[in-house]
Short mmCIF file of C-alpha atoms and ligand atoms in Angstrom, two decimals:
data_model
loop_
_atom_site.label_atom_id
_atom_site.label_comp_id
_atom_site.label_asym_id
_atom_site.label_seq_id
_atom_site.Cartn_x
_atom_site.Cartn_y
_atom_site.Cartn_z
CA MET K 920 -21.34 -6.14 14.89
CA ALA K 921 -22.02 -1.71 14.02
CA ASN K 922 -18.92 -2.19 10.91
CA LEU K 923 -17.48 2.10 9.73
CA PHE K 924 -17.26 1.82 6.19
CA SER K 925 -14.94 5.20 5.17
CA ILE K 926 -13.62 6.52 1.57
CA PRO K 927 -12.35 10.09 1.52
CA LYS K 928 -14.26 12.02 -0.04
CA ASN K 929 -14.34 13.02 -3.69
CA ILE K 930 -12.71 10.25 -6.13
CA VAL K 931 -12.49 11.37 -9.46
CA THR K 932 -11.95 7.84 -11.51
CA GLY K 933 -10.14 7.34 -15.13
CA ALA K 934 -8.58 9.94 -18.00
CA GLU K 935 -8.55 13.21 -17.91
CA ALA K 936 -9.08 12.76 -13.53
CA LEU K 937 -6.48 15.41 -12.88
CA GLN K 938 -8.80 17.84 -14.79
CA LYS K 939 -11.86 17.85 -13.90
CA SER K 940 -10.51 17.47 -10.05
CA MET K 941 -9.68 21.06 -10.05
CA ALA K 942 -13.35 22.50 -9.90
CA TYR K 943 -12.91 20.58 -6.05
CA ILE K 944 -8.79 22.10 -4.73
CA GLU K 945 -9.77 25.72 -6.07
CA GLY K 946 -11.43 25.32 -2.78
CA TYR K 947 -9.26 24.35 -1.49
CA GLY K 948 -6.55 26.74 -0.24
CA LYS K 949 -4.31 29.33 -0.94
CA LYS K 950 -0.62 27.29 -1.43
CA ALA K 951 -0.12 23.94 -1.95
CA LEU K 952 2.60 21.25 -0.68
CA ILE K 953 3.62 19.60 -3.53
CA VAL K 954 4.67 15.84 -1.78
CA THR K 955 6.82 13.68 -5.06
CA ASP K 956 9.29 11.93 -5.50
CA GLU K 957 12.41 13.38 -8.13
CA ALA K 958 11.47 10.61 -10.85
CA MET K 959 7.88 12.27 -10.84
CA VAL K 960 9.71 15.30 -11.54
CA LYS K 961 11.46 13.75 -14.28
CA TYR K 962 8.12 12.40 -15.80
CA GLY K 963 7.11 15.76 -16.49
CA ASN K 964 3.91 14.59 -13.50
CA VAL K 965 4.80 17.45 -11.95
CA GLY K 966 4.84 19.66 -14.43
CA LYS K 967 1.40 18.57 -15.56
CA LEU K 968 0.18 18.86 -12.26
CA THR K 969 1.64 22.82 -11.62
CA ALA K 970 0.16 23.36 -14.86
CA ALA K 971 -3.37 22.82 -14.02
CA LEU K 972 -2.31 24.53 -10.61
CA ASP K 973 -1.17 27.57 -12.89
CA GLY K 974 -5.02 27.18 -14.27
CA ILE K 975 -6.95 27.96 -11.75
CA GLY K 976 -4.66 30.86 -10.36
CA LYS K 977 -3.13 28.58 -7.68
CA LYS K 978 -0.13 28.96 -5.34
CA TYR K 979 2.19 26.08 -4.91
CA ALA K 980 5.80 24.73 -3.27
CA VAL K 981 7.47 20.98 -4.82
CA TYR K 982 8.84 18.95 -2.02
CA PRO K 983 10.46 16.44 -4.05
CA ALA K 984 12.79 14.96 -1.93
CA ILE K 985 10.94 11.23 -1.06
CA ASN K 986 12.46 9.20 -3.26
CA THR K 987 12.13 6.53 -1.15
CA GLU K 988 9.81 4.51 0.64
CA PRO K 989 9.85 7.67 4.09
CA THR K 990 11.38 8.08 7.18
CA HIS K 991 10.36 10.36 9.78
CA ALA K 992 13.53 12.60 8.88
CA MET K 993 12.29 13.05 5.70
CA ILE K 994 8.30 14.45 7.32
CA ASP K 995 10.41 16.54 9.68
CA GLU K 996 11.70 17.99 7.11
CA GLY K 997 8.30 18.60 4.87
CA VAL K 998 6.75 19.89 8.26
CA ALA K 999 9.20 22.65 8.20
CA LEU K 1000 9.17 23.95 4.70
CA TYR K 1001 5.21 23.76 5.17
CA ALA K 1002 6.11 26.48 7.23
CA GLU K 1003 8.29 28.01 5.20
CA GLU K 1004 6.21 28.55 2.36
CA GLY K 1005 3.34 29.34 4.27
CA CYS K 1006 1.49 26.26 2.62
CA ASP K 1007 -2.62 25.71 3.68
CA PHE K 1008 -3.17 22.31 2.00
CA LEU K 1009 -1.31 20.16 0.68
CA ILE K 1010 -1.15 17.05 -2.67
CA ALA K 1011 0.54 14.23 -3.32
CA ILE K 1012 2.31 12.95 -6.75
CA GLY K 1013 3.42 9.46 -6.69
CA GLY K 1014 3.36 6.23 -5.98
CA GLY K 1015 2.88 5.38 -1.78
CA SER K 1016 5.84 6.88 0.20
CA PRO K 1017 5.36 10.30 -1.37
CA ILE K 1018 0.78 9.86 -0.61
CA ASP K 1019 1.67 8.46 2.86
CA SER K 1020 4.31 11.26 3.29
CA VAL K 1021 1.23 14.16 2.40
CA LYS K 1022 -0.75 12.22 5.36
CA ALA K 1023 2.04 12.29 7.98
CA ILE K 1024 2.76 15.88 7.17
CA GLY K 1025 -0.71 16.99 7.46
CA ALA K 1026 -0.43 15.08 10.84
CA VAL K 1027 1.82 16.85 12.53
CA VAL K 1028 1.06 20.07 10.72
CA ALA K 1029 -2.39 20.32 12.05
CA ASN K 1030 -1.22 18.53 15.57
CA GLY K 1031 2.89 19.25 16.11
CA GLY K 1032 4.96 16.73 17.83
CA SER K 1033 7.22 14.50 15.39
CA ILE K 1034 5.80 12.01 13.08
CA THR K 1035 7.63 9.53 15.65
CA GLU K 1036 5.16 9.91 18.58
CA TYR K 1037 1.74 8.86 16.68
CA ALA K 1038 2.54 5.49 16.42
CA GLY K 1039 -1.27 3.43 18.21
CA LYS K 1040 -1.77 7.01 18.89
CA LYS K 1041 -5.53 9.03 18.07
CA ILE K 1042 -5.01 11.87 15.71
CA GLU K 1043 -7.57 14.57 17.19
CA LEU K 1044 -6.79 17.04 15.59
CA LEU K 1045 -8.35 17.36 11.72
CA LEU K 1046 -5.42 18.14 9.33
CA PRO K 1047 -5.53 20.22 6.30
CA ARG K 1048 -7.45 19.39 3.15
CA LEU K 1049 -4.92 16.79 1.10
CA VAL K 1050 -5.18 15.43 -2.55
CA ALA K 1051 -3.08 12.35 -3.56
CA ILE K 1052 -2.94 10.79 -7.51
CA PRO K 1053 -1.19 7.66 -6.53
CA THR K 1054 1.29 7.17 -9.77
CA THR K 1055 1.74 3.45 -8.88
CA ALA K 1056 -1.07 1.35 -9.33
CA GLY K 1057 -0.46 -0.37 -5.63
CA THR K 1058 -0.75 0.48 -2.07
CA GLY K 1059 -4.22 1.61 -2.26
CA SER K 1060 -2.07 5.03 -0.39
CA GLU K 1061 -4.64 7.19 -2.27
CA ALA K 1062 -7.84 5.69 0.11
CA THR K 1063 -6.64 4.53 3.20
CA LYS K 1064 -6.31 5.47 6.35
CA VAL K 1065 -3.77 4.50 7.12
CA SER K 1066 0.00 6.01 6.75
CA ILE K 1067 3.31 3.79 7.14
CA ILE K 1068 6.67 5.32 7.57
CA THR K 1069 9.84 4.47 8.96
CA ASN K 1070 11.39 5.37 12.15
CA THR K 1071 15.07 4.72 11.36
CA ASP K 1072 15.87 5.54 15.28
CA THR K 1073 13.79 1.82 15.91
CA ASP K 1074 14.54 0.93 13.01
CA VAL K 1075 10.18 0.16 12.69
CA LYS K 1076 7.85 0.95 9.99
CA MET K 1077 5.53 3.04 11.43
CA LEU K 1078 1.54 1.80 11.02
CA LEU K 1079 -0.74 4.74 11.85
CA SER K 1080 -4.04 4.23 11.04
CA ASP K 1081 -6.74 6.59 11.86
CA PRO K 1082 -9.65 7.85 10.27
CA LYS K 1083 -7.79 11.54 9.74
CA LEU K 1084 -5.50 10.57 7.83
CA MET K 1085 -7.88 9.70 5.12
CA VAL K 1086 -7.85 11.96 1.86
CA ASP K 1087 -10.14 14.69 1.28
CA LEU K 1088 -9.99 14.03 -3.25
CA ALA K 1089 -8.10 10.81 -4.74
CA VAL K 1090 -7.51 11.98 -8.20
CA VAL K 1091 -6.59 8.84 -9.90
CA ASP K 1092 -5.89 9.14 -13.82
CA PRO K 1093 -4.28 6.04 -15.71
CA VAL K 1094 -1.80 8.10 -17.85
CA PHE K 1095 -0.01 8.18 -14.93
CA THR K 1096 0.80 4.60 -13.99
CA LEU K 1097 2.24 4.44 -17.64
CA THR K 1098 5.65 5.14 -17.69
CA VAL K 1099 5.75 3.15 -14.66
CA PRO K 1100 9.15 0.08 -15.33
CA PRO K 1101 8.41 -3.65 -15.79
CA ALA K 1102 9.72 -4.38 -11.67
CA VAL K 1103 7.68 -1.64 -10.07
CA THR K 1104 3.98 -2.95 -12.20
CA ALA K 1105 5.33 -6.02 -10.54
CA ALA K 1106 6.14 -5.12 -6.88
CA THR K 1107 2.76 -2.77 -6.79
CA GLY K 1108 0.36 -4.74 -8.15
CA LEU K 1109 1.71 -7.35 -6.28
CA ASP K 1110 1.06 -5.02 -3.06
CA ALA K 1111 -2.67 -4.56 -4.51
CA LEU K 1112 -3.38 -8.34 -4.79
CA THR K 1113 -2.17 -9.56 -1.67
CA HIS K 1114 -4.44 -6.27 -0.49
CA ALA K 1115 -6.97 -7.58 -1.39
CA VAL K 1116 -6.47 -11.05 -0.23
CA GLU K 1117 -5.94 -10.69 3.34
CA ALA K 1118 -8.47 -7.38 2.93
CA TYR K 1119 -10.57 -10.95 2.29
CA THR K 1120 -9.55 -13.04 4.90
CA SER K 1121 -9.53 -10.80 7.94
CA VAL K 1122 -11.40 -11.63 10.64
CA LYS K 1123 -12.50 -8.09 10.48
CA ALA K 1124 -14.12 -8.24 6.76
CA PHE K 1125 -18.05 -7.39 5.73
CA PRO K 1126 -19.99 -7.51 3.37
CA MET K 1127 -19.39 -4.10 2.46
CA THR K 1128 -15.19 -4.82 2.62
CA ASP K 1129 -15.91 -7.94 0.36
CA ILE K 1130 -17.30 -6.48 -2.46
CA PHE K 1131 -14.00 -3.70 -3.03
CA ALA K 1132 -11.93 -6.81 -1.92
CA VAL K 1133 -13.35 -9.33 -4.50
CA SER K 1134 -13.48 -6.30 -7.34
CA ALA K 1135 -10.35 -5.68 -6.88
CA VAL K 1136 -9.15 -9.88 -6.87
CA LYS K 1137 -11.28 -10.37 -10.27
CA LYS K 1138 -9.62 -6.87 -11.95
CA ILE K 1139 -5.86 -8.11 -10.68
CA PHE K 1140 -5.95 -11.73 -12.04
CA ALA K 1141 -7.23 -10.55 -15.95
CA ASN K 1142 -5.12 -7.49 -16.16
CA ILE K 1143 -1.62 -7.76 -13.99
CA GLN K 1144 0.09 -9.70 -16.49
CA ALA K 1145 -0.63 -7.69 -19.58
CA VAL K 1146 0.64 -4.73 -17.29
CA TYR K 1147 3.79 -6.20 -16.48
CA THR K 1148 4.63 -7.15 -20.42
CA ASP K 1149 3.49 -4.55 -21.77
CA GLY K 1150 3.22 -1.32 -19.32
CA SER K 1151 1.52 0.73 -22.67
CA ASP K 1152 -1.61 -1.26 -22.29
CA VAL K 1153 -3.98 1.96 -21.07
CA ALA K 1154 -6.97 -0.39 -20.41
CA ALA K 1155 -5.46 -2.68 -18.65
CA ARG K 1156 -3.05 -0.14 -16.60
CA GLY K 1157 -7.10 1.65 -15.64
CA GLU K 1158 -8.36 -1.79 -14.79
CA MET K 1159 -4.80 -2.06 -12.44
CA ALA K 1160 -5.68 1.77 -11.07
CA ASN K 1161 -9.40 0.50 -10.04
CA ALA K 1162 -8.26 -2.39 -8.70
CA ALA K 1163 -5.56 -0.92 -6.45
CA LEU K 1164 -8.47 1.78 -4.72
CA GLU K 1165 -10.77 -0.92 -4.67
CA ALA K 1166 -8.00 -3.04 -2.81
CA GLY K 1167 -7.04 0.20 -1.09
CA ILE K 1168 -10.77 0.62 -0.16
CA ALA K 1169 -11.12 -2.76 0.94
CA PHE K 1170 -8.20 -3.10 3.77
CA SER K 1171 -8.51 0.43 4.71
CA ASN K 1172 -11.71 -1.16 5.69
CA SER K 1173 -11.82 -4.75 6.35
CA SER K 1174 -7.18 -4.76 8.04
CA VAL K 1175 -4.55 -7.03 6.70
CA THR K 1176 -3.04 -10.08 7.86
CA ILE K 1177 -0.02 -12.22 8.68
CA VAL K 1178 1.71 -10.79 5.42
CA HIS K 1179 1.20 -7.22 5.52
CA GLY K 1180 2.88 -6.79 9.43
CA MET K 1181 5.59 -9.87 8.58
CA SER K 1182 6.12 -7.77 6.14
CA ARG K 1183 6.66 -4.30 7.73
CA PRO K 1184 10.14 -5.78 9.20
CA ILE K 1185 12.13 -6.36 6.47
CA GLY K 1186 11.30 -3.79 4.12
CA ALA K 1187 12.26 -1.07 8.38
CA LEU K 1188 15.50 -3.23 8.30
CA PHE K 1189 16.71 -4.60 5.01
CA HIS K 1190 14.74 -2.15 2.61
CA VAL K 1191 13.45 -4.45 0.36
CA PRO K 1192 9.68 -2.74 -1.35
CA HIS K 1193 6.73 -2.92 0.08
CA GLY K 1194 5.42 -5.15 -2.77
CA GLN K 1195 8.55 -7.16 -2.63
CA SER K 1196 8.18 -7.90 0.39
CA ASN K 1197 5.08 -9.08 0.11
CA ALA K 1198 5.57 -11.38 -2.99
CA VAL K 1199 8.10 -12.98 -1.48
CA LEU K 1200 5.85 -13.51 1.71
CA LEU K 1201 2.51 -15.32 -0.14
CA SER K 1202 4.20 -18.05 -0.20
CA VAL K 1203 4.10 -19.48 2.77
CA CYS K 1204 1.97 -16.85 3.77
CA LEU K 1205 -0.88 -18.51 2.24
CA PRO K 1206 -0.45 -22.24 3.07
CA TYR K 1207 -0.36 -20.83 5.86
CA LEU K 1208 -3.55 -18.67 6.74
CA LYS K 1209 -5.48 -21.61 4.39
CA PRO K 1210 -6.67 -23.87 7.02
CA GLY K 1211 -8.89 -20.71 8.75
CA ALA K 1212 -9.95 -19.30 5.22
CA VAL K 1213 -11.06 -22.21 3.06
CA GLU K 1214 -14.62 -21.41 2.03
CA ARG K 1215 -13.66 -18.21 1.61
CA LEU K 1216 -10.65 -18.84 -1.28
CA ASN K 1217 -12.50 -21.34 -2.55
CA ASP K 1218 -15.00 -18.25 -3.10
CA ARG K 1219 -12.18 -16.51 -5.05
CA ALA K 1220 -10.75 -19.60 -7.75
CA HIS K 1221 -14.81 -19.18 -8.31
CA THR K 1222 -14.45 -15.57 -9.61
CA ALA K 1223 -11.46 -14.75 -11.28
CA GLY K 1224 -12.39 -18.37 -12.54
CA ILE K 1225 -9.83 -20.43 -11.71
CA ALA K 1226 -11.82 -23.39 -9.71
CA GLU K 1227 -13.38 -26.17 -12.04
CA PRO K 1228 -17.02 -27.90 -11.24
CA GLY K 1229 -17.91 -30.58 -8.58
CA MET K 1230 -14.38 -29.21 -6.52
CA ALA K 1231 -14.11 -29.66 -3.06
CA PRO K 1232 -14.05 -26.08 -0.64
CA ASP K 1233 -9.97 -27.25 0.52
CA GLU K 1234 -8.85 -28.81 -2.79
CA GLY K 1235 -10.46 -25.12 -5.17
CA ALA K 1236 -9.06 -22.66 -2.14
CA GLU K 1237 -5.42 -25.25 -2.51
CA ALA K 1238 -5.86 -23.89 -6.66
CA PHE K 1239 -6.46 -20.43 -5.42
CA VAL K 1240 -3.37 -20.28 -3.86
CA ALA K 1241 -1.50 -22.07 -6.23
CA ALA K 1242 -2.52 -19.35 -8.92
CA THR K 1243 -2.30 -16.46 -7.05
CA LEU K 1244 2.02 -18.21 -6.17
CA ASP K 1245 1.84 -18.47 -10.23
CA ILE K 1246 0.86 -15.13 -10.86
CA VAL K 1247 4.63 -13.93 -8.61
CA LYS K 1248 6.43 -16.73 -10.66
CA SER K 1249 5.80 -15.56 -14.16
CA LEU K 1250 6.70 -11.14 -12.44
CA HIS K 1251 9.82 -12.93 -11.54
CA VAL K 1252 10.54 -10.69 -7.38
CA PRO K 1253 13.66 -10.96 -6.92
CA SER K 1254 14.20 -13.44 -3.99
CA LEU K 1255 15.19 -12.27 -0.66
CA GLN K 1256 18.60 -13.59 -0.96
CA GLN K 1257 18.69 -12.41 -4.45
CA LEU K 1258 18.45 -9.08 -2.69
CA GLY K 1259 21.53 -9.39 -1.28
CA ILE K 1260 20.25 -10.26 2.16
CA GLN K 1261 22.23 -12.11 4.34
CA GLU K 1262 21.45 -15.31 5.87
CA GLU K 1263 23.34 -14.59 8.94
CA ASP K 1264 22.08 -11.00 8.55
CA PHE K 1265 18.11 -12.70 8.34
CA PHE K 1266 17.83 -15.10 11.02
CA LYS K 1267 19.14 -12.33 13.83
CA ALA K 1268 17.15 -10.65 12.63
CA ILE K 1269 13.79 -12.99 13.22
CA PRO K 1270 13.30 -11.99 16.38
CA LYS K 1271 13.11 -8.25 16.01
CA MET K 1272 11.76 -8.63 13.24
CA THR K 1273 8.76 -11.41 14.61
CA GLU K 1274 8.41 -8.89 18.10
CA ASP K 1275 7.72 -6.25 15.58
CA ALA K 1276 5.40 -8.49 12.83
CA LEU K 1277 3.23 -9.05 16.38
CA ALA K 1278 3.46 -5.52 17.63
CA SER K 1279 1.57 -4.53 14.31
CA GLY K 1280 -1.60 -5.80 15.40
CA SER K 1281 -1.98 -7.02 11.42
CA PRO K 1282 -1.26 -11.18 12.47
CA GLY K 1283 -3.78 -11.26 14.57
CA ASN K 1284 -6.37 -10.49 11.82
CA THR K 1285 -5.42 -13.73 9.75
CA ARG K 1286 -8.28 -16.55 10.00
CA ARG K 1287 -5.50 -19.15 11.51
CA SER K 1288 -3.61 -16.32 14.18
CA PRO K 1289 -0.65 -16.80 14.56
CA SER K 1290 1.69 -17.73 17.24
CA LYS K 1291 5.54 -16.50 18.67
CA GLU K 1292 6.97 -19.29 17.14
CA GLU K 1293 4.92 -19.40 14.14
CA ILE K 1294 6.09 -16.84 13.36
CA GLU K 1295 9.46 -17.05 13.86
CA SER K 1296 9.14 -20.53 12.12
CA LEU K 1297 7.29 -18.79 9.04
CA TYR K 1298 10.45 -16.09 8.14
CA ARG K 1299 12.42 -19.15 8.50
CA GLU K 1300 10.78 -21.33 6.48
CA LEU K 1301 11.05 -17.96 4.10
CA TRP K 1302 14.77 -18.48 4.04
CA ALA K 1303 14.98 -21.42 3.56
CA SER K 1304 12.34 -21.41 0.32
CA GLY K 1305 14.68 -19.28 -1.54
CA ALA K 1306 11.89 -17.28 -2.01
N1 NAD W 995 -0.35 3.86 2.42
C1 NAD W 995 -1.40 2.63 2.56
O1 NAD W 995 -2.50 2.59 2.81
C2 NAD W 995 -0.41 2.15 2.18
C3 NAD W 995 -0.55 0.08 1.13
C4 NAD W 995 0.97 0.10 1.60
C5 NAD W 995 1.82 0.32 1.80
N2 NAD W 995 1.79 1.47 1.68
C6 NAD W 995 3.36 1.33 1.70
O2 NAD W 995 3.55 2.68 0.26
C7 NAD W 995 4.46 2.76 0.53
C8 NAD W 995 5.57 2.26 -1.11
O3 NAD W 995 4.61 2.56 -2.40
P1 NAD W 995 4.60 2.25 -3.86
O4 NAD W 995 4.84 0.27 -4.10
O5 NAD W 995 3.31 3.00 -4.60
O6 NAD W 995 6.04 2.62 -4.11
P2 NAD W 995 7.35 4.01 -3.72
O7 NAD W 995 5.92 5.59 -3.83
O8 NAD W 995 7.80 3.98 -3.07
O9 NAD W 995 8.00 4.14 -5.53
C9 NAD W 995 8.39 2.97 -5.64
C10 NAD W 995 9.24 3.97 -7.20
O10 NAD W 995 8.35 4.24 -8.30
C11 NAD W 995 8.56 4.97 -9.49
N3 NAD W 995 7.60 5.86 -10.07
C12 NAD W 995 6.29 5.63 -8.31
N4 NAD W 995 5.52 6.38 -9.78
C13 NAD W 995 6.35 5.88 -10.93
C14 NAD W 995 6.16 6.42 -12.55
N5 NAD W 995 4.23 6.63 -13.01
N6 NAD W 995 6.99 6.09 -13.39
C15 NAD W 995 7.88 5.52 -13.41
N7 NAD W 995 8.26 4.93 -11.93
C16 NAD W 995 7.24 5.34 -10.54
C17 NAD W 995 9.28 5.53 -8.09
O11 NAD W 995 10.25 6.74 -8.07
C18 NAD W 995 9.47 4.68 -6.96
O12 NAD W 995 11.39 4.78 -7.74
C19 NAD W 995 5.98 1.79 1.16
O13 NAD W 995 6.47 2.67 2.11
C20 NAD W 995 4.17 0.98 2.52
O14 NAD W 995 4.62 0.40 3.40
C21 NAD W 995 1.23 2.53 1.86
FE1 FE2 W 996 0.48 -2.64 1.31
#
């Protein structure tokens, strides 16, 4: 079977990546709309970007309103500002939220309508040039053809996936991640780990995606605790930034599976940060998917150095699941209960969450494809586990 592998046209990584990227940005247009959040302004990241743009005489306007996981109203506002300011290309600086927003704004600028009409549709016309500068090491959105926007009218986190959503330039400089607080470091790092594990165990995995998924798992196992305990560890931050990029490349081409499928509805209805809802779901989803992915999880146990000589494949797979769940535990991710979600509300939402999870198509990529009843039961198990 033939497989398409897509990545951004240009990726600049490492120290001074921002400066180096100006050689590309120079030719991208007359005026950029910078899509970001207030925290990026406060931490001086937007200032670093605008200083670099001033250095090449490039004009810009700043849209700093993507303070949470993005909604369709935030996209509408960004589209209006782009036109008002006479912009002709887009730069995102921030976590996955501003990067997903830049793709959505670009899609609507080029194709019209409202972003709420884009779910499950092919994007017809090419977007303006897009630049993504991640400041978290998590989503990998800088290298994916995916954008996730919440339609607040229907309470659905829409999964938009189209090769036209791939950015032209990804600028991955770990210096931008040094200020990420521990709880966000944990959630975003576990999002990247989930991408890598799901990409590797997806039914759509192929040799090119395996290379990136395996490399990401190795880096994350070796560095996630270091960045959580010491956010100023530049070397470990660099490894995590590269791992998030690799995991993004992997899943963008081979798809996520049951964890992300079940996670988006929790995020949409209960406003749980994306990485946290993935992390809690790992405790029920990894044991669920394991029987369909024994060989692949066993491989990972070997790569991560946790398989002992002579272990049977099933024991290796179990060791990998246990080691992953130990990592989640060590990073103190809050449970759904600790996040203040009420039992009655959660159980009432299970039918909608199940329907939305299945409608996204992600659970169907799992090597053990879940039925509606199984997903409902996994949500119940998740609540009972107190994870
Ligand atoms: N497009 C994709 O391929 C893809 C993949 C996974 C997740 N997502 C989406 O990405 C979104 C989540 O992105 P995220 O996890 O990066 O979080 P985020 O962008 O929502 O940021 C989380 C918090 O961290 C803060 N922050 C970001 N960078 C910081 C820094 N350097 N220093 C201090 N604080 C910083 C932000 O201000 C915000 O408060 C979700 O909507 C999720 O669904 C997209
Ligand atoms: Fe994710």
